Amino acid sequence: MNDFNAKFQCMNDCGETYPLDQIIYKCKDGEGLLEVSQDLDALKQRSGKEWRKLFESRHMGNEWPYGSGVWGKKEFILPGIDAENIVSLQEGGTNLFWAQRLGKELGVSDLWIKQCGNTHTGSFKDLGMTVLVSQVNEMIQKGAPIKAVACASTGDTSAALSAYCATAGIPSIVFLPQNKISLAQLIQPISNGAITISMDTDFDGCMKVVQEVTKDNSIYLANSMNSLRIEGQKTISFELAQQFNWEPIDWIIIPGGNLGNVSALAKGFKEMNETGIIDWKPRIVCAQAENANPLYKSYKNNFETFTPITAKATQASAIRIGNPVSIQKAINALKDFDGIVEQASEEELSNASARADLTGLFTCPHTGVALACLEKLIANQTISKGDRVVVISTAHGLKFSEFKTKYHEEKIEKVISKHKNAPIKTSADPEEIKQIIDEKINNYQMN
Ligand SMILES: *Cc1c(COP(=O)(O)O)cnc(C)c1O
């Protein structure tokens, strides 16, 4: 197994590579982000069929660490890591929800929601964090002088970092924008014992500070600039292919903020293609909130220019990012996967989220952004009736209960809550209540 190996490589093709245990986030030319480069020639020595069988045999099993959706693909992630140093919470393996009723309403019969938020800390960020914290743990076990791991976050990254660090017994530091994340997101790092710094700035401001604080390398930087996380997140693609019996998917819709996830899913599909695990490519849609849409603007300009913006407030607070770290990787990915960027207003994302909930889901606002973009792409006939569509649900709706509550109370500014379902205040009179219930049942659209 040890003939596979991975290393950091400059994504500007300058040829520079670095070992994975070096503390480095950008190429020494100061420009290029790094990406993890897998030894595809070695991986190709096994046939696509053999890999598929191996992945299937490990799926959700109890042989450490392969039962995890991430570590079941260990040879494609961190082939050299010692299994004992892996910090895993059995992440991945999330449900692929067949959105039959919602699909029927929207006019697409093959619609699926990948529930990446049904996981340890409630968002897909666990997938990347298990890889990053495992690598740091291995470095510490081998004597590296790392004192702590830090990140700036729009909420979910900090929750994942603090949980994985607390599991491994490594101190964590999180930098959060004050009053710009949900209460559930704030209480997660606090509960896990992270040093929680609440700053009077936005995410992009937190990002600047964390880069300064981690400069001397005694504190490891866990932002999505760190390409180890992409390796974990790319397993969403492997898992999706496996859940569809390795058969084609036409569209994947991904909410995008810092744009790591778009890049990660593309990397997963690319590596599966190159190693013969699959022989098809989906088209990728990146869904942005209109209030935080720098990629959408660049897309409208055929990606000829990119201008960072100051992101405005959005219910989809985890994607309130104006200057995405992975912009170049995402643009490359979208070009490679015949990609599209679409955007959703506050009203569109709020109503799309509530509409999906009425069919049994409990969607976060970012998933609402993706669903609203899906509606638009069906309306303009980009996505057709028979297409197989997967929407990536990035977090659990329970992390965003303030958003849900405000929606149903009609308290989201400038949003008309088309699908509101307010609690009914009544007397304790059974007759009055029976009448109300009758009326409600008669209005229910059964199918
Ligand atoms: C981080 C996050 C995103 C955005 O992912 P990027 O990789 O930064 O584009 C979307 N939704 C949720 C819930 C997140 O936590």
Tab-separated table of C-alpha atoms and ligand atoms in Angstrom:
chain	number	residue	atom	x	y	z
A	1	MET	CA	0.000	0.000	0.000
A	2	ASN	CA	2.860	2.365	0.668
A	3	ASP	CA	3.756	2.717	-2.982
A	4	PHE	CA	1.078	5.410	-3.268
A	5	ASN	CA	2.108	8.864	-2.240
A	6	ALA	CA	0.874	12.428	-2.201
A	7	LYS	CA	2.582	15.801	-2.002
A	8	PHE	CA	1.815	19.522	-2.144
A	9	GLN	CA	2.238	21.053	-5.569
A	10	CYS	CA	2.016	24.672	-6.731
A	11	MET	CA	-1.169	25.129	-8.723
A	12	ASN	CA	0.506	27.687	-10.974
A	13	ASP	CA	2.465	24.857	-12.595
A	14	CYS	CA	5.776	26.344	-11.519
A	15	GLY	CA	6.891	22.784	-10.834
A	16	GLU	CA	7.558	23.295	-7.110
A	17	THR	CA	6.496	20.469	-4.759
A	18	TYR	CA	6.644	20.087	-0.970
A	19	PRO	CA	6.133	17.166	1.408
A	20	LEU	CA	2.784	17.020	3.233
A	21	ASP	CA	4.486	17.390	6.615
A	22	GLN	CA	5.941	20.766	5.713
A	23	ILE	CA	4.060	23.733	7.180
A	24	ILE	CA	3.338	25.682	4.028
A	25	TYR	CA	0.113	27.026	2.511
A	26	LYS	CA	1.320	28.952	-0.522
A	27	CYS	CA	4.119	28.254	-2.952
A	28	LYS	CA	7.377	29.973	-2.061
A	29	ASP	CA	6.978	32.138	-5.151
A	30	GLY	CA	4.375	33.802	-2.892
A	31	GLU	CA	1.644	33.544	-5.495
A	32	GLY	CA	0.301	30.086	-6.138
A	33	LEU	CA	-1.980	28.187	-3.785
A	34	LEU	CA	-0.914	24.641	-3.210
A	35	GLU	CA	-2.885	21.563	-4.021
A	36	VAL	CA	-2.374	18.001	-2.980
A	37	SER	CA	-1.151	16.009	-5.916
A	38	GLN	CA	-1.801	12.280	-5.816
A	39	ASP	CA	0.407	9.793	-7.632
A	40	LEU	CA	-2.162	8.872	-10.258
A	41	ASP	CA	0.205	6.573	-12.144
A	42	ALA	CA	0.547	4.426	-9.057
A	43	LEU	CA	-3.199	4.543	-8.401
A	44	LYS	CA	-3.869	3.497	-11.999
A	45	GLN	CA	-2.080	0.226	-11.423
A	46	ARG	CA	-5.296	-1.001	-9.908
A	47	SER	CA	-8.231	-1.112	-12.312
A	48	GLY	CA	-11.280	1.076	-11.856
A	49	LYS	CA	-13.260	-2.056	-11.124
A	50	GLU	CA	-10.877	-3.122	-8.358
A	51	TRP	CA	-11.107	0.306	-6.717
A	52	ARG	CA	-14.894	0.266	-6.906
A	53	LYS	CA	-15.006	-3.157	-5.244
A	54	LEU	CA	-12.573	-2.086	-2.542
A	55	PHE	CA	-14.555	1.078	-1.738
A	56	GLU	CA	-17.794	-0.883	-1.602
A	57	SER	CA	-16.298	-3.474	0.738
A	58	ARG	CA	-15.189	-0.791	3.196
A	59	HIS	CA	-18.313	1.375	3.123
A	60	MET	CA	-19.647	2.015	6.657
A	61	GLY	CA	-17.756	-1.011	7.951
A	62	ASN	CA	-15.940	-1.294	11.263
A	63	GLU	CA	-12.340	-1.791	10.188
A	64	TRP	CA	-10.420	1.285	11.392
A	65	PRO	CA	-10.250	3.793	9.741
A	66	TYR	CA	-11.944	2.605	6.531
A	67	GLY	CA	-15.579	2.781	7.690
A	68	SER	CA	-15.391	6.576	7.440
A	69	GLY	CA	-16.595	7.945	4.102
A	70	VAL	CA	-13.324	9.829	3.848
A	71	TRP	CA	-10.859	7.188	5.025
A	72	GLY	CA	-12.506	4.446	2.987
A	73	LYS	CA	-10.676	6.224	0.147
A	74	LYS	CA	-7.426	6.579	2.099
A	75	GLU	CA	-5.139	5.755	-0.859
A	76	PHE	CA	-6.576	8.786	-2.681
A	77	ILE	CA	-6.404	11.052	0.389
A	78	LEU	CA	-3.324	10.647	2.594
A	79	PRO	CA	-1.853	7.332	1.452
A	80	GLY	CA	1.173	7.608	3.722
A	81	ILE	CA	-0.465	8.441	7.056
A	82	ASP	CA	-0.219	5.989	9.926
A	83	ALA	CA	-3.763	4.733	10.631
A	84	GLU	CA	-3.146	5.199	14.376
A	85	ASN	CA	-2.728	8.941	13.907
A	86	ILE	CA	-5.990	9.412	12.044
A	87	VAL	CA	-8.572	11.499	13.893
A	88	SER	CA	-11.898	10.274	12.561
A	89	LEU	CA	-15.471	10.602	13.797
A	90	GLN	CA	-16.924	8.276	11.156
A	91	GLU	CA	-17.615	11.265	8.889
A	92	GLY	CA	-19.179	10.906	5.442
A	93	GLY	CA	-21.502	8.091	4.475
A	94	THR	CA	-24.322	10.633	4.485
A	95	ASN	CA	-27.801	9.987	3.203
A	96	LEU	CA	-28.666	10.690	-0.401
A	97	PHE	CA	-32.244	11.895	-0.064
A	98	TRP	CA	-34.452	11.127	-3.035
A	99	ALA	CA	-36.433	14.358	-3.301
A	100	GLN	CA	-39.353	12.725	-5.003
A	101	ARG	CA	-42.109	15.126	-3.967
A	102	LEU	CA	-39.995	18.246	-4.403
A	103	GLY	CA	-38.779	17.010	-7.781
A	104	LYS	CA	-42.347	16.439	-8.895
A	105	GLU	CA	-43.293	19.977	-7.887
A	106	LEU	CA	-40.294	21.453	-9.678
A	107	GLY	CA	-40.645	19.232	-12.758
A	108	VAL	CA	-37.522	17.084	-12.449
A	109	SER	CA	-38.080	13.430	-11.662
A	110	ASP	CA	-34.532	12.424	-10.758
A	111	LEU	CA	-33.703	14.924	-8.004
A	112	TRP	CA	-31.487	14.033	-5.047
A	113	ILE	CA	-30.224	15.956	-2.030
A	114	LYS	CA	-26.850	14.867	-0.662
A	115	GLN	CA	-27.228	15.444	3.058
A	116	CYS	CA	-23.654	16.435	3.854
A	117	GLY	CA	-24.842	18.250	6.976
A	118	ASN	CA	-26.068	15.060	8.686
A	119	THR	CA	-22.729	14.564	10.338
A	120	HIS	CA	-20.810	15.032	13.587
A	121	THR	CA	-20.761	18.857	13.730
A	122	GLY	CA	-23.632	19.362	11.302
A	123	SER	CA	-21.834	20.495	8.158
A	124	PHE	CA	-19.681	19.107	5.353
A	125	LYS	CA	-16.688	20.837	6.962
A	126	ASP	CA	-16.084	17.617	8.950
A	127	LEU	CA	-14.932	15.920	5.739
A	128	GLY	CA	-11.994	18.255	5.267
A	129	MET	CA	-11.219	18.690	8.914
A	130	THR	CA	-10.644	14.991	9.597
A	131	VAL	CA	-7.870	15.079	6.991
A	132	LEU	CA	-6.263	18.277	8.227
A	133	VAL	CA	-6.342	17.397	11.912
A	134	SER	CA	-5.111	13.849	11.187
A	135	GLN	CA	-2.119	15.227	9.279
A	136	VAL	CA	-1.345	17.695	12.097
A	137	ASN	CA	-1.714	14.917	14.649
A	138	GLU	CA	0.733	12.759	12.714
A	139	MET	CA	3.220	15.647	12.584
A	140	ILE	CA	2.889	16.263	16.335
A	141	GLN	CA	3.302	12.529	17.073
A	142	LYS	CA	6.503	12.612	15.037
A	143	GLY	CA	7.844	15.552	17.051
A	144	ALA	CA	6.840	18.684	15.092
A	145	PRO	CA	6.682	21.768	17.403
A	146	ILE	CA	3.020	22.635	16.697
A	147	LYS	CA	1.272	24.269	19.685
A	148	ALA	CA	-2.260	24.667	18.322
A	149	VAL	CA	-4.421	24.823	15.198
A	150	ALA	CA	-6.305	28.002	14.218
A	151	CYS	CA	-8.914	29.094	11.708
A	152	ALA	CA	-11.081	32.022	10.688
A	153	SER	CA	-14.595	30.938	10.024
A	154	THR	CA	-18.128	31.819	9.037
A	155	GLY	CA	-19.150	29.319	11.721
A	156	ASP	CA	-19.011	25.765	10.458
A	157	THR	CA	-15.251	25.474	9.992
A	158	SER	CA	-14.680	26.517	13.594
A	159	ALA	CA	-17.179	23.935	14.832
A	160	ALA	CA	-15.445	21.179	12.877
A	161	LEU	CA	-11.937	22.280	13.862
A	162	SER	CA	-12.771	22.438	17.562
A	163	ALA	CA	-14.480	19.034	17.610
A	164	TYR	CA	-11.643	17.214	15.813
A	165	CYS	CA	-8.978	18.978	17.881
A	166	ALA	CA	-10.819	18.213	21.126
A	167	THR	CA	-11.011	14.553	20.062
A	168	ALA	CA	-7.269	14.457	19.436
A	169	GLY	CA	-6.312	16.596	22.446
A	170	ILE	CA	-4.836	19.459	20.428
A	171	PRO	CA	-5.605	23.111	21.384
A	172	SER	CA	-7.699	25.015	18.822
A	173	ILE	CA	-8.208	28.747	18.241
A	174	VAL	CA	-11.142	30.104	16.246
A	175	PHE	CA	-11.629	33.643	14.904
A	176	LEU	CA	-15.281	34.506	14.334
A	177	PRO	CA	-17.015	37.640	13.023
A	178	GLN	CA	-19.093	39.030	15.908
A	179	ASN	CA	-22.884	38.742	15.475
A	180	LYS	CA	-22.543	37.272	11.997
A	181	ILE	CA	-22.904	33.583	12.775
A	182	SER	CA	-25.737	31.573	14.273
A	183	LEU	CA	-26.007	30.868	17.998
A	184	ALA	CA	-25.641	27.112	17.394
A	185	GLN	CA	-22.449	27.724	15.447
A	186	LEU	CA	-21.023	29.921	18.224
A	187	ILE	CA	-21.756	27.471	21.015
A	188	GLN	CA	-20.057	24.544	19.264
A	189	PRO	CA	-16.403	25.738	19.606
A	190	ILE	CA	-17.166	27.092	23.064
A	191	SER	CA	-18.428	23.671	24.153
A	192	ASN	CA	-15.422	21.916	22.641
A	193	GLY	CA	-13.041	24.120	24.626
A	194	ALA	CA	-11.655	26.143	21.708
A	195	ILE	CA	-10.053	29.527	22.348
A	196	THR	CA	-12.880	31.521	20.792
A	197	ILE	CA	-12.023	35.021	19.543
A	198	SER	CA	-15.059	37.042	18.575
A	199	MET	CA	-13.960	39.939	16.382
A	200	ASP	CA	-15.690	43.149	15.394
A	201	THR	CA	-15.182	42.560	11.674
A	202	ASP	CA	-16.405	40.332	8.853
A	203	PHE	CA	-15.034	36.960	7.691
A	204	ASP	CA	-12.554	38.527	5.307
A	205	GLY	CA	-11.246	40.612	8.254
A	206	CYS	CA	-10.862	37.487	10.446
A	207	MET	CA	-8.951	35.832	7.630
A	208	LYS	CA	-6.330	38.604	7.604
A	209	VAL	CA	-5.759	38.305	11.358
A	210	VAL	CA	-5.450	34.521	11.380
A	211	GLN	CA	-2.840	34.657	8.631
A	212	GLU	CA	-0.832	37.096	10.745
A	213	VAL	CA	-1.161	34.993	13.923
A	214	THR	CA	-0.039	31.785	12.204
A	215	LYS	CA	2.928	33.325	10.412
A	216	ASP	CA	5.664	31.837	12.608
A	217	ASN	CA	4.342	28.289	12.006
A	218	SER	CA	4.000	27.315	15.685
A	219	ILE	CA	0.246	27.570	15.179
A	220	TYR	CA	-1.042	25.582	12.228
A	221	LEU	CA	-3.507	27.290	9.852
A	222	ALA	CA	-6.679	25.336	9.127
A	223	ASN	CA	-8.374	27.573	6.582
A	224	SER	CA	-9.541	26.319	3.236
A	225	MET	CA	-6.418	27.904	1.801
A	226	ASN	CA	-4.947	24.765	3.343
A	227	SER	CA	-5.413	22.246	0.576
A	228	LEU	CA	-5.499	19.211	2.891
A	229	ARG	CA	-9.154	19.992	3.530
A	230	ILE	CA	-9.967	19.771	-0.161
A	231	GLU	CA	-8.797	16.144	-0.115
A	232	GLY	CA	-11.468	15.229	2.432
A	233	GLN	CA	-14.195	17.236	0.750
A	234	LYS	CA	-13.534	15.633	-2.618
A	235	THR	CA	-14.820	12.331	-1.211
A	236	ILE	CA	-18.355	13.719	-1.654
A	237	SER	CA	-17.831	12.938	-5.359
A	238	PHE	CA	-16.598	9.414	-4.687
A	239	GLU	CA	-19.511	8.794	-2.375
A	240	LEU	CA	-22.071	10.145	-4.834
A	241	ALA	CA	-20.726	7.996	-7.657
A	242	GLN	CA	-20.848	4.977	-5.366
A	243	GLN	CA	-24.394	5.765	-4.204
A	244	PHE	CA	-25.522	5.851	-7.837
A	245	ASN	CA	-23.839	2.510	-8.560
A	246	TRP	CA	-21.097	4.408	-10.438
A	247	GLU	CA	-23.631	5.553	-13.025
A	248	PRO	CA	-23.745	9.098	-14.459
A	249	ILE	CA	-25.024	12.222	-12.748
A	250	ASP	CA	-25.934	15.120	-15.055
A	251	TRP	CA	-25.818	18.064	-12.645
A	252	ILE	CA	-24.326	18.862	-9.273
A	253	ILE	CA	-25.405	22.110	-7.623
A	254	ILE	CA	-23.107	23.398	-4.875
A	255	PRO	CA	-23.538	26.523	-2.748
A	256	GLY	CA	-20.289	28.504	-2.923
A	257	GLY	CA	-18.551	30.933	-0.565
A	258	ASN	CA	-14.815	30.461	-0.265
A	259	LEU	CA	-15.188	28.049	-3.204
A	260	GLY	CA	-13.215	25.180	-1.706
A	261	ASN	CA	-16.088	22.760	-2.110
A	262	VAL	CA	-16.618	23.458	-5.816
A	263	SER	CA	-12.912	22.857	-6.370
A	264	ALA	CA	-12.972	19.739	-4.205
A	265	LEU	CA	-15.887	18.032	-5.920
A	266	ALA	CA	-14.321	18.722	-9.308
A	267	LYS	CA	-11.017	17.231	-8.131
A	268	GLY	CA	-12.820	14.100	-6.957
A	269	PHE	CA	-14.550	13.551	-10.295
A	270	LYS	CA	-11.357	14.261	-12.190
A	271	GLU	CA	-9.339	11.706	-10.227
A	272	MET	CA	-12.052	9.079	-10.592
A	273	ASN	CA	-12.014	9.656	-14.351
A	274	GLU	CA	-8.264	9.470	-14.614
A	275	THR	CA	-8.107	6.199	-12.706
A	276	GLY	CA	-10.984	4.566	-14.606
A	277	ILE	CA	-13.341	4.418	-11.617
A	278	ILE	CA	-15.940	6.271	-13.710
A	279	ASP	CA	-16.017	7.417	-17.329
A	280	TRP	CA	-18.444	10.337	-17.122
A	281	LYS	CA	-18.418	13.899	-15.846
A	282	PRO	CA	-21.296	15.846	-14.335
A	283	ARG	CA	-21.833	19.521	-15.079
A	284	ILE	CA	-21.210	21.661	-12.025
A	285	VAL	CA	-23.301	24.626	-10.901
A	286	CYS	CA	-21.982	26.980	-8.247
A	287	ALA	CA	-24.852	28.709	-6.438
A	288	GLN	CA	-24.129	32.059	-4.790
A	289	ALA	CA	-26.184	34.408	-2.663
A	290	GLU	CA	-26.844	37.618	-4.603
A	291	ASN	CA	-25.474	39.535	-1.602
A	292	ALA	CA	-22.139	37.714	-1.794
A	293	ASN	CA	-21.673	37.004	-5.489
A	294	PRO	CA	-18.121	37.799	-6.668
A	295	LEU	CA	-17.869	34.538	-8.649
A	296	TYR	CA	-21.227	35.135	-10.328
A	297	LYS	CA	-20.016	38.554	-11.476
A	298	SER	CA	-16.842	37.055	-12.865
A	299	TYR	CA	-18.831	34.311	-14.623
A	300	LYS	CA	-21.024	36.936	-16.296
A	301	ASN	CA	-17.799	38.328	-17.659
A	302	ASN	CA	-16.678	34.907	-18.985
A	303	PHE	CA	-14.195	34.743	-16.109
A	304	GLU	CA	-12.087	37.364	-17.865
A	305	THR	CA	-11.783	39.446	-14.728
A	306	PHE	CA	-12.350	38.842	-11.052
A	307	THR	CA	-12.944	41.640	-8.566
A	308	PRO	CA	-13.295	40.967	-4.832
A	309	ILE	CA	-16.317	42.663	-3.257
A	310	THR	CA	-17.496	43.483	0.257
A	311	ALA	CA	-20.133	40.847	0.856
A	312	LYS	CA	-23.455	42.082	2.204
A	313	ALA	CA	-25.520	40.438	4.918
A	314	THR	CA	-27.291	37.282	3.828
A	315	GLN	CA	-29.338	34.613	5.602
A	316	ALA	CA	-26.826	32.226	4.034
A	317	SER	CA	-24.218	33.511	6.476
A	318	ALA	CA	-21.675	30.733	5.866
A	319	ILE	CA	-21.203	31.964	2.306
A	320	ARG	CA	-20.961	35.667	3.140
A	321	ILE	CA	-17.542	35.939	1.525
A	322	GLY	CA	-16.419	38.667	-0.857
A	323	ASN	CA	-12.867	37.568	-1.565
A	324	PRO	CA	-12.870	33.768	-1.882
A	325	VAL	CA	-9.564	32.033	-1.229
A	326	SER	CA	-10.096	29.294	-3.813
A	327	ILE	CA	-11.215	31.575	-6.633
A	328	GLN	CA	-8.657	30.372	-9.169
A	329	LYS	CA	-9.212	26.696	-8.378
A	330	ALA	CA	-12.968	27.186	-8.706
A	331	ILE	CA	-12.730	28.970	-12.042
A	332	ASN	CA	-10.500	26.179	-13.388
A	333	ALA	CA	-12.973	23.603	-12.073
A	334	LEU	CA	-15.961	25.302	-13.663
A	335	LYS	CA	-14.205	25.610	-17.006
A	336	ASP	CA	-13.297	21.953	-16.840
A	337	PHE	CA	-16.821	20.781	-15.925
A	338	ASP	CA	-18.794	22.986	-18.338
A	339	GLY	CA	-19.878	24.874	-15.247
A	340	ILE	CA	-22.457	27.532	-14.560
A	341	VAL	CA	-22.739	30.112	-11.792
A	342	GLU	CA	-26.215	31.190	-10.694
A	343	GLN	CA	-27.353	33.448	-7.878
A	344	ALA	CA	-30.326	33.720	-5.517
A	345	SER	CA	-31.825	36.712	-3.718
A	346	GLU	CA	-32.758	36.618	-0.020
A	347	GLU	CA	-36.396	36.089	-0.925
A	348	GLU	CA	-35.613	33.323	-3.398
A	349	LEU	CA	-33.326	31.408	-1.044
A	350	SER	CA	-35.696	31.729	1.920
A	351	ASN	CA	-38.711	30.498	-0.007
A	352	ALA	CA	-36.799	27.704	-1.736
A	353	SER	CA	-35.580	26.460	1.637
A	354	ALA	CA	-39.067	26.526	3.172
A	355	ARG	CA	-40.613	24.862	0.138
A	356	ALA	CA	-38.148	21.979	0.367
A	357	ASP	CA	-38.895	21.596	4.082
A	358	LEU	CA	-42.556	21.047	3.241
A	359	THR	CA	-41.482	17.869	1.436
A	360	GLY	CA	-39.720	16.387	4.451
A	361	LEU	CA	-36.327	18.101	4.432
A	362	PHE	CA	-34.966	20.595	6.969
A	363	THR	CA	-32.665	22.706	4.859
A	364	CYS	CA	-30.072	25.286	5.859
A	365	PRO	CA	-30.164	28.637	4.030
A	366	HIS	CA	-27.148	27.678	1.869
A	367	THR	CA	-29.008	24.649	0.620
A	368	GLY	CA	-31.824	27.149	-0.004
A	369	VAL	CA	-29.465	29.090	-2.284
A	370	ALA	CA	-28.715	25.917	-4.259
A	371	LEU	CA	-32.406	25.001	-4.494
A	372	ALA	CA	-33.394	28.497	-5.625
A	373	CYS	CA	-30.738	28.315	-8.341
A	374	LEU	CA	-32.095	24.903	-9.349
A	375	GLU	CA	-35.552	26.444	-9.779
A	376	LYS	CA	-34.079	29.141	-12.030
A	377	LEU	CA	-32.159	26.652	-14.161
A	378	ILE	CA	-35.286	24.562	-14.653
A	379	ALA	CA	-37.295	27.671	-15.548
A	380	ASN	CA	-34.770	28.767	-18.190
A	381	GLN	CA	-34.556	25.176	-19.487
A	382	THR	CA	-30.877	24.725	-18.778
A	383	ILE	CA	-31.788	21.702	-16.679
A	384	SER	CA	-34.318	19.426	-18.344
A	385	LYS	CA	-37.024	17.173	-17.014
A	386	GLY	CA	-35.206	13.858	-17.229
A	387	ASP	CA	-31.811	15.067	-15.968
A	388	ARG	CA	-30.333	13.502	-12.865
A	389	VAL	CA	-29.660	16.365	-10.479
A	390	VAL	CA	-27.873	16.323	-7.131
A	391	VAL	CA	-28.077	19.297	-4.778
A	392	ILE	CA	-25.318	19.431	-2.189
A	393	SER	CA	-26.877	20.256	1.168
A	394	THR	CA	-23.973	21.722	3.108
A	395	ALA	CA	-25.261	22.015	6.675
A	396	HIS	CA	-27.987	20.720	8.949
A	397	GLY	CA	-30.988	23.030	9.183
A	398	LEU	CA	-30.921	22.735	12.987
A	399	LYS	CA	-27.856	24.979	13.010
A	400	PHE	CA	-29.981	27.740	11.511
A	401	SER	CA	-33.131	27.612	13.613
A	402	GLU	CA	-33.186	31.442	13.980
A	403	PHE	CA	-33.483	31.682	10.191
A	404	LYS	CA	-36.325	29.166	10.154
A	405	THR	CA	-38.132	30.783	13.051
A	406	LYS	CA	-37.895	34.266	11.565
A	407	TYR	CA	-39.158	32.936	8.232
A	408	HIS	CA	-42.293	31.430	9.698
A	409	GLU	CA	-42.876	34.550	11.819
A	410	GLU	CA	-42.455	36.670	8.659
A	411	LYS	CA	-39.636	38.594	10.262
A	412	ILE	CA	-36.988	38.342	7.570
A	413	GLU	CA	-36.551	41.817	6.169
A	414	LYS	CA	-37.795	42.318	2.609
A	415	VAL	CA	-38.870	38.675	2.356
A	416	ILE	CA	-42.443	37.583	1.792
A	417	SER	CA	-42.737	34.158	3.398
A	418	LYS	CA	-44.748	32.288	0.777
A	419	HIS	CA	-44.690	29.014	2.684
A	420	LYS	CA	-45.076	30.213	6.234
A	421	ASN	CA	-46.646	27.903	8.781
A	422	ALA	CA	-47.229	29.816	11.985
A	423	PRO	CA	-48.387	28.062	15.174
A	424	ILE	CA	-52.108	28.542	15.655
A	425	LYS	CA	-53.150	30.279	18.850
A	426	THR	CA	-56.505	29.041	20.105
A	427	SER	CA	-58.634	28.694	23.180
A	428	ALA	CA	-58.862	25.255	24.778
A	429	ASP	CA	-62.248	24.698	23.156
A	430	PRO	CA	-62.271	21.326	21.323
A	431	GLU	CA	-64.995	22.461	18.908
A	432	GLU	CA	-63.025	25.483	17.767
A	433	ILE	CA	-59.900	23.343	17.407
A	434	LYS	CA	-61.711	20.654	15.392
A	435	GLN	CA	-62.918	23.295	12.982
A	436	ILE	CA	-59.430	24.690	12.512
A	437	ILE	CA	-57.995	21.220	11.919
A	438	ASP	CA	-60.686	20.381	9.345
A	439	GLU	CA	-59.977	23.523	7.441
A	440	LYS	CA	-56.234	22.902	7.454
A	441	ILE	CA	-56.567	19.283	6.343
A	442	ASN	CA	-58.865	20.272	3.497
A	443	ASN	CA	-56.262	22.727	2.266
A	444	TYR	CA	-53.403	20.207	2.329
A	445	GLN	CA	-52.111	19.244	-1.104
A	446	MET	CA	-51.922	15.461	-0.896
A	447	ASN	CA	-50.134	13.420	-3.492
B	1	LIG	C1	-18.397	26.563	4.285
B	1	LIG	C2	-19.791	26.448	3.878
B	1	LIG	C3	-20.194	26.696	2.563
B	1	LIG	C4	-19.266	27.191	1.515
B	1	LIG	O1	-18.293	26.300	1.123
B	1	LIG	P1	-17.013	26.830	0.349
B	1	LIG	O2	-16.163	25.646	0.188
B	1	LIG	O3	-16.397	27.866	1.238
B	1	LIG	O4	-17.487	27.432	-0.919
B	1	LIG	C5	-21.517	26.490	2.233
B	1	LIG	N1	-22.409	26.095	3.150
B	1	LIG	C6	-22.061	25.859	4.418
B	1	LIG	C7	-23.107	25.431	5.368
B	1	LIG	C8	-20.745	26.023	4.833
B	1	LIG	O5	-20.424	25.774	6.099
